[in-house]
Coordinates of C-alpha atoms in Angstrom, one line a residue:
M254 CA -7.7 37.3 3.8
S255 CA -6.6 35.8 0.4
Q256 CA -3.7 34.5 -0.3
E257 CA -2.4 33.1 -3.7
S258 CA 0.5 31.8 -5.9
E259 CA 0.7 29.8 -8.9
H260 CA -0.6 26.6 -7.6
G261 CA -4.0 28.0 -6.8
K262 CA -6.0 30.4 -4.6
W263 CA -8.0 29.9 -2.2
T264 CA -9.6 32.4 1.5
V265 CA -9.9 31.5 5.0
S266 CA -11.4 33.3 7.8
S267 CA -9.6 36.3 8.9
S268 CA -10.1 34.7 12.6
D269 CA -7.6 31.8 11.3
E270 CA -4.7 31.8 13.6
S271 CA -1.5 30.0 13.3
T272 CA -0.8 26.9 15.8
E273 CA 2.7 25.7 16.7
E274 CA 4.9 24.2 13.7
N275 CA 4.2 20.9 14.9
N276 CA 1.5 19.3 13.0
D277 CA 2.5 15.8 12.3
A278 CA 1.4 14.1 9.3
E279 CA -1.2 11.9 10.6
K280 CA -3.1 13.6 13.2
P281 CA -4.0 11.9 16.3
S282 CA -7.7 11.5 16.7
T283 CA -9.5 11.2 20.1
S284 CA -12.9 9.7 18.2
S285 CA -13.4 6.6 16.3
L286 CA -15.4 6.4 13.0
S287 CA -18.7 5.5 15.2
H288 CA -18.5 9.1 16.2
S289 CA -17.1 11.2 13.7
G290 CA -19.7 13.3 11.3
H291 CA -23.1 13.3 12.5
G292 CA -22.8 10.1 15.0
K293 CA -23.6 7.8 12.1
T294 CA -21.5 4.4 12.8
S295 CA -19.9 4.5 9.2
G296 CA -18.9 1.1 9.0
S297 CA -15.4 0.0 10.8
Q298 CA -14.4 1.3 13.7
Y299 CA -11.0 2.4 14.8
P300 CA -8.9 5.0 16.1
C301 CA -7.3 7.0 13.3
S302 CA -6.7 10.5 11.8
E303 CA -9.5 12.9 11.0
A304 CA -8.8 13.2 7.6
R305 CA -8.8 9.3 7.5
K306 CA -12.0 9.3 8.9
V307 CA -13.6 11.8 6.4
G308 CA -12.2 9.4 3.6
H309 CA -13.7 6.3 5.4
K310 CA -17.3 7.8 5.1
R311 CA -16.9 9.5 1.8
K312 CA -16.6 5.8 0.8
A313 CA -19.3 4.8 2.8
S314 CA -21.7 7.8 1.8
P315 CA -20.6 9.2 -1.6
V316 CA -21.9 12.6 -2.9
K317 CA -22.5 11.8 -6.7
F318 CA -21.1 14.4 -9.0
N319 CA -24.6 14.7 -10.0
D320 CA -26.4 15.5 -7.4
T321 CA -28.5 18.8 -8.4
S322 CA -29.3 18.9 -4.3
F323 CA -25.9 20.2 -3.7
S324 CA -26.2 23.1 -5.4
T325 CA -28.9 24.2 -3.0
E326 CA -27.3 23.0 -0.1
I327 CA -23.8 25.0 -0.6
S328 CA -24.8 29.0 0.6
P329 CA -22.3 31.5 -1.3
A330 CA -21.6 33.0 1.9
K331 CA -20.1 29.8 3.7
I332 CA -18.2 28.9 0.8
Q333 CA -15.9 31.2 -1.2
R334 CA -14.6 29.3 -4.4
T335 CA -12.2 30.5 -7.1
S336 CA -13.0 29.4 -10.9
Q337 CA -9.6 28.9 -11.7
E338 CA -10.1 25.1 -13.4
G339 CA -13.1 25.1 -11.1
L340 CA -10.8 23.4 -8.5
G341 CA -9.3 26.3 -6.6
W342 CA -8.6 26.1 -2.3
C343 CA -11.5 27.4 0.1
L344 CA -13.0 27.6 3.0
S345 CA -15.8 28.8 4.9
S346 CA -16.1 32.3 5.8
S347 CA -17.0 31.6 9.3
D348 CA -14.0 28.5 9.7
E349 CA -11.9 29.0 12.7
E350 CA -8.9 26.8 12.9
P351 CA -8.8 24.3 15.9
E352 CA -7.0 24.9 19.0
S353 CA -4.3 22.7 18.0
E354 CA -3.6 20.3 14.9
G355 CA -3.3 17.7 17.5
Q356 CA -6.7 17.6 17.5
P357 CA -9.7 16.5 15.0
Q358 CA -10.1 19.0 12.5
H359 CA -13.8 20.6 11.6
A360 CA -12.8 22.9 9.1
Q361 CA -16.2 22.5 7.1
K362 CA -19.0 22.1 9.8
E363 CA -21.1 24.3 8.4
A364 CA -19.8 24.7 5.0
V365 CA -22.4 21.7 4.1
K366 CA -25.0 20.3 5.8
E367 CA -24.5 16.4 4.9
E368 CA -27.3 15.2 7.3
K369 CA -30.1 16.8 4.6
Y370 CA -29.0 14.4 2.1
S371 CA -29.7 10.5 1.3
A372 CA -26.8 8.5 0.3
P373 CA -27.0 7.4 -3.7
K374 CA -28.5 4.4 -4.3
K375 CA -25.9 1.5 -5.1
Q376 CA -25.0 1.2 -8.6
P377 CA -24.1 -2.5 -10.0
S378 CA -20.6 -1.5 -11.2
R379 CA -19.7 0.4 -8.3
R380 CA -16.2 -0.8 -6.7
F381 CA -16.5 -0.3 -3.2
E382 CA -19.8 -1.9 -1.9
D383 CA -17.7 -4.0 0.9
D384 CA -17.1 -0.7 2.5
E385 CA -20.8 0.1 3.3
L386 CA -20.9 -3.4 5.4
P387 CA -20.2 -3.6 9.3
V388 CA -16.8 -5.6 9.3
S389 CA -17.9 -8.3 10.3
Q390 CA -19.8 -9.2 7.7
K391 CA -17.6 -7.7 5.0
P392 CA -16.4 -10.9 2.8
E393 CA -13.2 -11.4 2.4
K394 CA -11.0 -9.8 -0.5
H395 CA -9.2 -12.3 -2.5
Y396 CA -5.8 -11.9 -3.5
K397 CA -3.5 -14.4 -4.8
V398 CA -0.8 -15.6 -2.2
A399 CA 3.1 -15.5 -3.8
S400 CA 2.9 -19.3 -4.1
E401 CA -0.2 -19.2 -6.5
G402 CA 1.8 -17.8 -8.9
Q403 CA 5.5 -18.0 -8.5
D404 CA 7.8 -19.7 -6.0
T405 CA 7.6 -18.4 -2.6
W406 CA 11.2 -18.7 -1.4
D407 CA 12.5 -17.4 -5.2
L408 CA 10.2 -14.4 -4.6
L409 CA 12.0 -13.9 -0.8
N410 CA 15.8 -15.5 -1.7
G411 CA 16.2 -14.9 -5.2
G412 CA 16.4 -12.3 -7.9
N413 CA 15.5 -9.7 -5.0
P414 CA 18.7 -8.9 -2.9
F415 CA 16.9 -5.7 -1.7
R416 CA 14.4 -7.4 -0.4
F417 CA 12.1 -4.4 -1.2
F418 CA 9.0 -5.0 -2.4
V419 CA 5.3 -2.8 -3.0
T420 CA 2.2 -4.1 -1.7
K421 CA -0.3 -5.6 -4.2
V422 CA -3.1 -3.2 -5.9
K423 CA -6.5 -4.5 -6.6
G424 CA -7.4 -2.9 -10.1
I425 CA -4.6 -2.8 -12.0
K426 CA -2.9 -5.7 -15.0
S427 CA -1.4 -9.1 -13.0
K428 CA 1.5 -8.4 -14.2
Y429 CA 2.2 -5.2 -12.2
N430 CA 1.7 -7.2 -8.7
S431 CA 4.0 -10.3 -10.2
G432 CA 6.8 -10.1 -6.9
A433 CA 4.2 -7.9 -4.8
L434 CA 3.3 -8.9 -1.8
H435 CA -0.4 -8.4 0.6
I436 CA -0.4 -9.1 4.2
K437 CA -1.8 -12.3 4.2
D438 CA 1.5 -13.5 1.7
I439 CA 3.9 -11.8 4.5
L440 CA 1.7 -13.9 7.3
S441 CA 1.2 -17.1 5.2
P442 CA 2.5 -20.5 6.8
L443 CA 4.9 -20.8 3.9
F444 CA 6.8 -17.8 5.5
G445 CA 7.0 -19.6 8.8
T446 CA 5.4 -21.5 11.4
L447 CA 4.1 -18.8 13.7
V448 CA 4.6 -18.9 17.5
S449 CA 4.2 -15.4 18.4
S450 CA 4.1 -11.7 17.1
A451 CA 4.6 -8.2 18.0
Q452 CA 2.7 -5.4 15.2
F453 CA 3.7 -1.8 15.5
N454 CA 1.3 0.7 13.6
Y455 CA -0.5 4.0 13.7
C456 CA -3.8 3.1 12.6
I457 CA -5.4 -0.4 13.8
D458 CA -8.3 -2.7 13.1
V459 CA -8.1 -5.5 15.4
E460 CA -10.9 -7.2 14.2
W461 CA -9.4 -6.9 10.3
L462 CA -5.8 -7.4 11.3
I463 CA -7.0 -11.1 12.8
R464 CA -8.4 -12.0 9.5
Q465 CA -5.0 -11.3 7.8
Y466 CA -3.4 -14.3 10.0
P467 CA -4.3 -17.9 8.6
Q468 CA -6.4 -19.8 10.6
E469 CA -4.0 -22.1 12.2
F470 CA -2.5 -18.9 13.8
R471 CA -5.1 -16.4 14.8
K472 CA -5.3 -17.7 18.1
K473 CA -1.1 -17.4 18.5
P474 CA 0.1 -14.6 20.8
L475 CA 0.1 -10.9 19.5
L476 CA 1.4 -8.1 20.8
I477 CA -0.2 -4.4 19.3
V478 CA 1.9 -1.6 20.0
H479 CA 0.2 1.7 19.7
G480 CA 0.3 5.0 20.7
E481 CA -4.0 6.1 21.3
K482 CA -4.6 7.6 24.3
R483 CA -7.9 8.4 26.1
E484 CA -11.3 7.2 24.1
S485 CA -9.1 6.3 21.6
K486 CA -7.0 4.0 23.3
A487 CA -10.6 2.7 25.3
E488 CA -11.6 1.8 21.8
L489 CA -8.7 0.0 20.6
H490 CA -8.8 -1.9 24.3
A491 CA -12.9 -2.5 23.5
Q492 CA -11.2 -3.9 19.8
A493 CA -9.0 -6.2 21.2
H494 CA -11.0 -7.3 24.4
P495 CA -12.8 -10.2 22.4
Y496 CA -9.3 -11.9 21.6
E497 CA -7.5 -13.5 24.5
N498 CA -4.5 -14.3 22.5
V499 CA -4.0 -10.1 21.7
R500 CA -2.3 -8.0 24.3
L501 CA -1.6 -4.2 24.2
C502 CA 1.7 -1.9 24.8
Q503 CA 1.1 2.0 24.6
A504 CA 3.8 3.8 23.7
K505 CA 4.6 6.8 25.5
L506 CA 4.2 10.3 23.5
D507 CA 5.0 12.7 26.2
I508 CA 6.1 15.9 23.4
A509 CA 2.5 17.2 22.6
F510 CA 1.5 16.6 19.0
G511 CA 3.8 13.5 18.4
T512 CA 2.2 9.9 17.2
H513 CA 3.5 6.6 17.3
H514 CA 3.7 6.6 13.5
T515 CA 6.2 3.2 13.4
K516 CA 4.9 0.4 11.4
M517 CA 6.8 -3.0 12.0
M518 CA 6.7 -6.7 12.5
L519 CA 8.0 -9.1 14.4
L520 CA 7.7 -12.4 13.6
L521 CA 8.9 -15.4 15.6
Y522 CA 8.5 -18.2 14.0
E523 CA 9.6 -22.1 15.0
E524 CA 11.9 -21.6 12.8
G525 CA 13.5 -18.5 13.5
L526 CA 12.9 -14.9 13.4
R527 CA 11.7 -12.2 10.5
V528 CA 11.5 -8.4 11.1
V529 CA 9.2 -6.3 8.6
I530 CA 9.6 -2.6 8.4
H531 CA 7.0 -1.1 6.2
T532 CA 4.3 2.0 5.5
S533 CA 0.9 0.6 5.7
N534 CA -1.4 1.1 8.4
L535 CA -3.5 -1.9 10.0
I536 CA -6.8 -1.2 8.1
D537 CA -8.7 -2.8 4.9
A538 CA -7.9 0.5 2.8
D539 CA -4.0 0.8 3.2
W540 CA -3.4 -3.1 1.5
D541 CA -6.1 -2.3 -1.2
Q542 CA -5.5 -0.1 -3.5
K543 CA -2.5 1.8 -2.3
T544 CA 1.1 2.3 -3.0
Q545 CA 2.8 1.2 -0.2
G546 CA 6.4 0.0 0.7
I547 CA 7.5 -3.5 2.6
W548 CA 11.3 -4.2 3.7
L549 CA 11.1 -8.3 4.5
S550 CA 14.3 -9.7 6.5
P551 CA 15.9 -12.6 5.8
L552 CA 14.9 -15.3 8.1
Y553 CA 17.3 -15.0 11.0
P554 CA 18.1 -18.4 12.5
R555 CA 18.2 -18.8 16.2
L556 CA 21.7 -18.7 17.8
P557 CA 23.2 -21.7 19.5
H558 CA 22.1 -21.7 23.5
G559 CA 24.2 -20.0 25.7
T560 CA 25.7 -17.5 22.8
T561 CA 26.7 -13.8 24.4
G562 CA 28.0 -10.5 23.0
S563 CA 27.9 -9.0 19.7
A564 CA 27.0 -12.7 17.9
G565 CA 24.9 -12.7 15.1
E566 CA 25.3 -8.9 14.5
S567 CA 25.6 -7.2 10.6
V568 CA 28.1 -5.2 9.2
T569 CA 25.3 -2.5 9.5
N570 CA 24.3 -3.1 13.3
F571 CA 20.9 -3.7 12.2
K572 CA 20.9 -6.0 15.3
S573 CA 21.9 -3.7 18.2
D574 CA 19.9 -0.9 16.7
L575 CA 17.0 -2.5 16.9
I576 CA 17.4 -3.6 20.0
H577 CA 17.7 0.1 21.1
Y578 CA 15.0 1.0 18.9
L579 CA 12.9 -1.2 21.2
M580 CA 14.8 -0.5 24.5
S581 CA 13.8 3.1 23.9
Y582 CA 9.9 2.6 24.5
N583 CA 10.5 1.6 28.3
S584 CA 8.6 -1.0 28.3
P585 CA 9.0 -4.4 30.0
T586 CA 7.0 -6.0 27.2
L587 CA 9.2 -5.0 24.1
K588 CA 12.1 -6.0 26.8
E589 CA 11.0 -9.3 26.0
W590 CA 11.2 -9.0 22.5
A591 CA 14.8 -7.2 22.7
D592 CA 15.8 -10.4 24.4
I593 CA 14.0 -12.6 21.7
I594 CA 16.2 -10.8 19.2
Q595 CA 19.7 -10.9 21.1
E596 CA 18.9 -14.7 20.6
H597 CA 18.7 -15.0 16.7
D598 CA 21.5 -13.9 14.3
L599 CA 21.0 -11.1 12.2
S600 CA 24.3 -10.9 10.3
E601 CA 22.7 -11.5 6.7
T602 CA 21.4 -7.9 7.4
R603 CA 22.3 -5.7 4.4
V604 CA 20.0 -2.3 5.8
Y605 CA 20.8 0.2 8.2
L606 CA 17.9 0.8 10.6
L607 CA 17.2 4.7 10.9
G608 CA 14.4 5.4 13.2
S609 CA 12.7 8.8 15.7
T610 CA 11.4 8.3 19.0
P611 CA 10.4 11.1 20.9
G612 CA 12.6 13.5 23.3
R613 CA 15.0 16.6 23.5
Y614 CA 18.5 15.1 22.7
Q615 CA 21.7 16.5 23.4
G616 CA 25.7 15.5 23.5
N617 CA 26.4 12.3 21.8
Q618 CA 22.6 11.8 22.2
K619 CA 21.9 13.9 19.4
E620 CA 22.9 11.7 16.4
K621 CA 21.0 8.7 18.1
W622 CA 17.7 9.5 15.9
G623 CA 16.2 11.4 13.5
H624 CA 17.5 13.5 10.6
L625 CA 21.2 13.8 12.3
R626 CA 20.9 10.1 12.5
F627 CA 21.0 10.0 8.9
R628 CA 23.7 12.3 8.9
K629 CA 25.7 10.2 11.4
L630 CA 25.1 7.1 8.9
L631 CA 25.6 8.7 5.5
K632 CA 28.8 10.5 7.0
E633 CA 30.4 7.0 8.4
Y634 CA 29.3 4.7 5.6
T635 CA 29.1 6.7 2.3
S636 CA 32.4 7.9 0.4
P637 CA 32.0 10.6 -2.3
I638 CA 32.4 10.2 -6.1
P639 CA 33.5 13.0 -8.7
A640 CA 30.6 15.6 -8.8
Q641 CA 28.4 13.3 -6.8
E642 CA 28.2 16.6 -4.2
S643 CA 26.1 18.3 -6.7
W644 CA 23.8 15.3 -7.0
P645 CA 19.6 16.3 -5.8
V646 CA 17.6 15.0 -3.3
I647 CA 14.3 13.8 -3.6
G648 CA 11.7 13.4 -1.0
Q649 CA 8.8 11.4 -1.4
F650 CA 5.8 11.0 1.1
S651 CA 2.1 11.3 2.1
S652 CA 1.5 14.0 3.9
I653 CA 3.5 17.3 5.3
G654 CA 3.9 19.4 8.3
S655 CA 4.3 22.7 8.4
M656 CA 8.1 23.6 7.2
G657 CA 8.0 27.5 9.0
A658 CA 8.1 31.0 7.4
D659 CA 10.8 29.8 4.6
Q660 CA 13.0 27.0 3.4
S661 CA 16.1 28.3 5.4
K662 CA 13.8 27.6 8.5
W663 CA 14.5 23.7 8.0
L664 CA 13.7 22.1 5.1
C665 CA 16.8 23.8 3.1
S666 CA 19.2 24.0 6.3
E667 CA 19.3 21.7 9.0
F668 CA 17.3 18.7 7.0
R669 CA 19.1 19.4 3.9
E670 CA 22.3 19.5 5.5
S671 CA 21.8 15.8 6.8
L672 CA 20.3 14.6 3.7
V673 CA 23.7 16.1 1.1
T674 CA 26.4 14.3 3.7
L675 CA 28.5 12.3 1.6
G676 CA 31.5 11.1 3.9
S677 CA 33.6 12.0 6.5
S678 CA 35.8 14.0 3.8
V679 CA 33.6 16.2 2.4
K680 CA 32.2 19.9 4.0
T681 CA 28.9 18.8 5.4
L682 CA 27.4 22.0 4.8
A683 CA 24.4 22.1 1.8
K684 CA 25.1 23.8 -1.1
P685 CA 22.2 26.3 -2.2
D686 CA 22.7 24.6 -6.0
V687 CA 21.7 21.3 -4.5
P688 CA 18.3 20.8 -5.8
I689 CA 15.1 19.2 -3.8
H690 CA 12.4 17.6 -5.5
L691 CA 9.4 16.9 -3.4
I692 CA 6.7 14.7 -4.8
Y693 CA 3.1 14.5 -3.7
P694 CA 0.0 14.1 -5.4
T695 CA -1.8 16.8 -7.3
V696 CA -5.3 17.2 -7.1
D697 CA -5.8 15.5 -10.0
N698 CA -3.6 12.8 -9.4
V699 CA -6.1 11.8 -6.4
R700 CA -9.2 12.8 -8.7
Q701 CA -8.3 10.0 -10.9
S702 CA -7.0 7.4 -9.0
L703 CA -8.5 3.8 -8.4
E704 CA -10.2 4.9 -5.1
G705 CA -11.1 8.8 -6.6
Y706 CA -10.9 11.4 -3.9
P707 CA -11.6 9.2 -1.0
A708 CA -7.6 8.2 -1.4
G709 CA -7.3 11.8 -0.2
G710 CA -7.9 11.2 3.4
S711 CA -4.9 9.1 3.4
L712 CA -3.3 12.5 2.2
P713 CA -4.3 14.7 5.0
Y714 CA -2.4 17.9 4.0
S715 CA -4.4 20.7 5.8
I716 CA -5.4 23.8 4.2
Q717 CA -4.1 25.8 7.9
T718 CA -0.8 24.2 7.0
A719 CA -0.2 24.9 3.5
Q720 CA -1.8 28.7 3.4
K721 CA 1.7 29.0 6.0
Q722 CA 3.8 28.0 3.5
L723 CA 3.1 28.5 -0.2
W724 CA 6.9 28.9 -0.7
L725 CA 6.9 25.1 -0.7
H726 CA 5.0 24.6 -3.5
S727 CA 7.6 25.3 -5.9
Y728 CA 9.0 22.3 -5.1
F729 CA 6.8 19.7 -5.7
H730 CA 6.1 17.6 -7.9
K731 CA 3.3 15.0 -9.7
W732 CA 2.9 11.4 -8.7
S733 CA 3.8 9.7 -11.3
A734 CA 4.2 5.8 -11.6
E735 CA 3.4 4.2 -15.1
T736 CA 6.7 2.5 -15.9
S737 CA 5.5 0.1 -13.2
G738 CA 1.8 0.5 -13.7
R739 CA 0.9 2.2 -10.5
S740 CA -0.1 5.9 -11.1
H741 CA -3.5 5.7 -10.3
A742 CA -2.7 3.6 -6.9
M743 CA -2.2 7.0 -4.6
P744 CA 1.2 6.4 -2.5
H745 CA 0.9 6.3 1.5
I746 CA 4.9 4.9 0.5
K747 CA 7.4 7.4 2.1
T748 CA 10.8 7.4 0.4
Y749 CA 14.1 9.6 0.0
M750 CA 16.8 9.5 -2.4
R751 CA 19.7 11.0 -3.7
P752 CA 20.1 10.4 -7.5
S753 CA 22.5 11.2 -9.9
P754 CA 21.3 14.4 -12.6
D755 CA 20.6 12.1 -15.3
F756 CA 18.5 9.9 -12.8
Q757 CA 20.1 6.6 -13.8
K758 CA 21.8 6.3 -10.3
I759 CA 21.4 6.8 -6.6
A760 CA 23.5 7.0 -3.7
W761 CA 21.3 6.2 -1.5
F762 CA 17.6 4.9 -1.1
L763 CA 15.5 5.1 2.0
V764 CA 11.7 3.3 2.9
T765 CA 10.2 4.9 5.7
S766 CA 7.6 5.7 7.9
A767 CA 8.4 9.5 8.3
N768 CA 6.6 11.9 6.4
L769 CA 8.1 15.5 5.6
S770 CA 7.8 17.0 9.1
K771 CA 10.0 18.4 11.9
A772 CA 8.1 16.2 14.4
A773 CA 8.8 13.1 12.5
W774 CA 12.5 14.0 11.5
G775 CA 13.3 16.2 14.8
A776 CA 14.2 20.2 15.0
L777 CA 17.1 21.9 16.4
E778 CA 16.7 23.9 19.6
K779 CA 18.9 25.9 21.6
N780 CA 21.1 27.4 19.1
G781 CA 21.4 23.6 17.5
T782 CA 22.6 22.1 20.7
Q783 CA 19.4 19.9 21.3
L784 CA 17.3 17.8 18.6
M785 CA 13.6 17.8 19.3
I786 CA 11.6 14.8 18.1
R787 CA 8.0 14.3 18.6
S788 CA 6.9 11.1 17.1
Y789 CA 8.3 7.2 17.1
E790 CA 9.3 6.4 13.4
L791 CA 11.8 3.5 11.7
G792 CA 12.9 2.8 8.2
V793 CA 15.6 0.9 6.4
L794 CA 18.2 2.8 4.5
F795 CA 20.0 1.4 1.3
L796 CA 23.9 2.0 0.6
P797 CA 25.8 0.3 -1.9
S798 CA 28.7 -0.6 0.4
A799 CA 26.5 -2.9 2.2
F800 CA 25.6 -4.8 -0.8
G801 CA 29.1 -5.3 -2.2
L802 CA 29.1 -2.7 -4.8
D803 CA 31.9 0.0 -4.3
T804 CA 30.8 2.7 -7.2
G805 CA 29.3 4.9 -4.7
Y806 CA 26.2 4.2 -6.6
F807 CA 23.2 1.9 -7.5
H808 CA 21.8 1.7 -10.9
V809 CA 18.0 2.5 -11.1
K810 CA 16.5 -0.3 -12.5
K811 CA 14.5 1.0 -15.8
K812 CA 11.3 -1.0 -15.1
M813 CA 10.0 -2.2 -11.4
F814 CA 8.6 -5.6 -12.9
S815 CA 10.5 -6.4 -15.8
G816 CA 12.3 -9.5 -16.2
S817 CA 15.9 -10.6 -15.5
N818 CA 17.7 -8.9 -18.0
E819 CA 18.8 -6.0 -15.6
P820 CA 21.5 -6.0 -13.2
V821 CA 20.4 -7.8 -9.6
T822 CA 21.9 -4.9 -8.4
S823 CA 19.3 -2.3 -9.9
F824 CA 17.6 -0.6 -7.2
P825 CA 13.8 -0.7 -7.8
V826 CA 12.2 3.1 -7.4
P827 CA 8.8 2.1 -7.4
Y828 CA 7.9 5.2 -9.2
D829 CA 9.0 7.5 -12.4
L830 CA 12.5 9.0 -13.0
P831 CA 12.8 12.0 -13.3
P832 CA 10.1 13.5 -11.3
E833 CA 7.8 15.7 -13.4
Q834 CA 7.4 19.2 -11.4
Y835 CA 3.8 20.7 -10.8
G836 CA 2.1 22.9 -13.9
S837 CA 0.7 26.5 -13.2
K838 CA -2.5 24.8 -13.0
D839 CA -1.2 21.7 -10.8
R840 CA -2.1 22.1 -6.9
P841 CA -1.2 19.7 -4.2
W842 CA -4.0 17.7 -2.5
I843 CA -5.3 19.3 0.3
W844 CA -7.5 17.3 2.2
N845 CA -10.3 19.4 4.3
I846 CA -11.8 21.6 1.4
P847 CA -14.2 20.3 -1.4
Y848 CA -13.9 19.7 -4.6
T849 CA -17.1 20.2 -6.8
K850 CA -16.3 21.2 -9.7
A851 CA -15.0 18.1 -11.4
P852 CA -15.8 13.7 -11.2
D853 CA -13.4 11.3 -9.7
T854 CA -13.2 7.8 -11.2
H855 CA -16.4 7.1 -9.3
G856 CA -18.4 9.8 -10.2
N857 CA -18.5 12.0 -6.9
M858 CA -17.1 14.7 -5.3
W859 CA -15.1 15.9 -2.5
V860 CA -16.9 17.2 0.2
P861 CA -15.1 16.6 3.4
S862 CA -17.7 17.3 6.2

């Protein structure tokens, strides 16, 4: 079966069958890196998505672009490649789609006989030599912590009312890391004297995580909240076993194909409490050369002993919403953390919490989570200004689920209806003329990135999904972040916003773990009477009213790392505006097909097998 559009052509086996439209951003895997590929250990062992493991393996065992043996190892009958700029989409003619997209993908298992290759000899200039070492032997990467280049308290409390940060990136000019954070900054003693902490995440390398804590905090109680099952759960427990201070809490995922995708830290200090909501997995690669987003709360002081009720609540109801989110896990361990939050004063919070939890919700429960929760917040806490109802919507993400046969099935119906809501006085039905701009990296974005093709392991959009929704690709725009010096740091951040037509203002901004998928945001069922969500997600929503602005919008900060010549209330959007639409030769990155006609920044090809 051949598929073609202006964004590319590919061939898939006639035996491929569509699965349920439920694939999530990062598909759960039940095998660790040590069991991937041909059973060879390839470095860090942690449960993660199949795409992630392929990316990790390709860093450790690259296929060089000038490897002449490659051409003899691929049968033309196995891989049918197009000639369009040498980067067409293709699959083996014998490939069959897995039984479900919640299981590991093996779409190219016979396309390339990788075990016949010998890994190229290490070159002195190669950037990723450390990734070939076992975790226990890896040297620590050295990042300047905030205190070395600037006053930490100024970073946290001065000149950044939004408390929104991006992660530090290795290999770019230092000025573009000014005001950025590494995980070691967040966990630094300068931020507080740690008593205990909780880490919520999807992909977790326990040994690496422990090393990110300062030496004096590495034996403090640490709770890890995860969604692993079966073999992956056993591996995570094995990782945690050497650390007596580490406890694990398994999030219940009773609906098929869901993931525990939330990324949050709860940090209890002698001085108070801090909440961090971010987009990075707890693995080395996510804090190295990727663009990630972080919201860092103020330091919340402890309330006077005996305080009860709604004391310490913010104007955004952040405290009660966070407690409600924790209680949704139905875990006695997380009830302890809910009690800790209850004891602190969160009144300085200026963001709204927006979460998803697995379930089927009806009646007044429908608006508690997912995109209907988003709709409710926009309805209650925004006010329209003239012509604002025609402002476009931008979605930016690192992966994509099945959207349906056409845009009317979800994207331009219930989802857009939620995102274009403006106050209670405006009809919430989405207008057909409200543009949607979707930002997702092209093949060339990935190829020319700091990491090269392996960066695509964290962009797990599969050929099985892409070939079912060609219509979606006409909405795509390139990843570009020249103004922040980060165009070559591939995005794992996920953001949504409502800009003005000239892209100088935004009505609201959201940073979240939620990619563009029904599993993350929820989909209406039973004639709209029920919202079904598969995954745990968490984000924070920035609304002008919560920051004392009665204009109905933020100005867009011209340069994210510029000096103080711009108003502090200008929002630091972490990529270029306006977004640039895909050209006729651009194609979205697809992780599970080969790219062999052009080398990446390390002189390698992408052979995902």
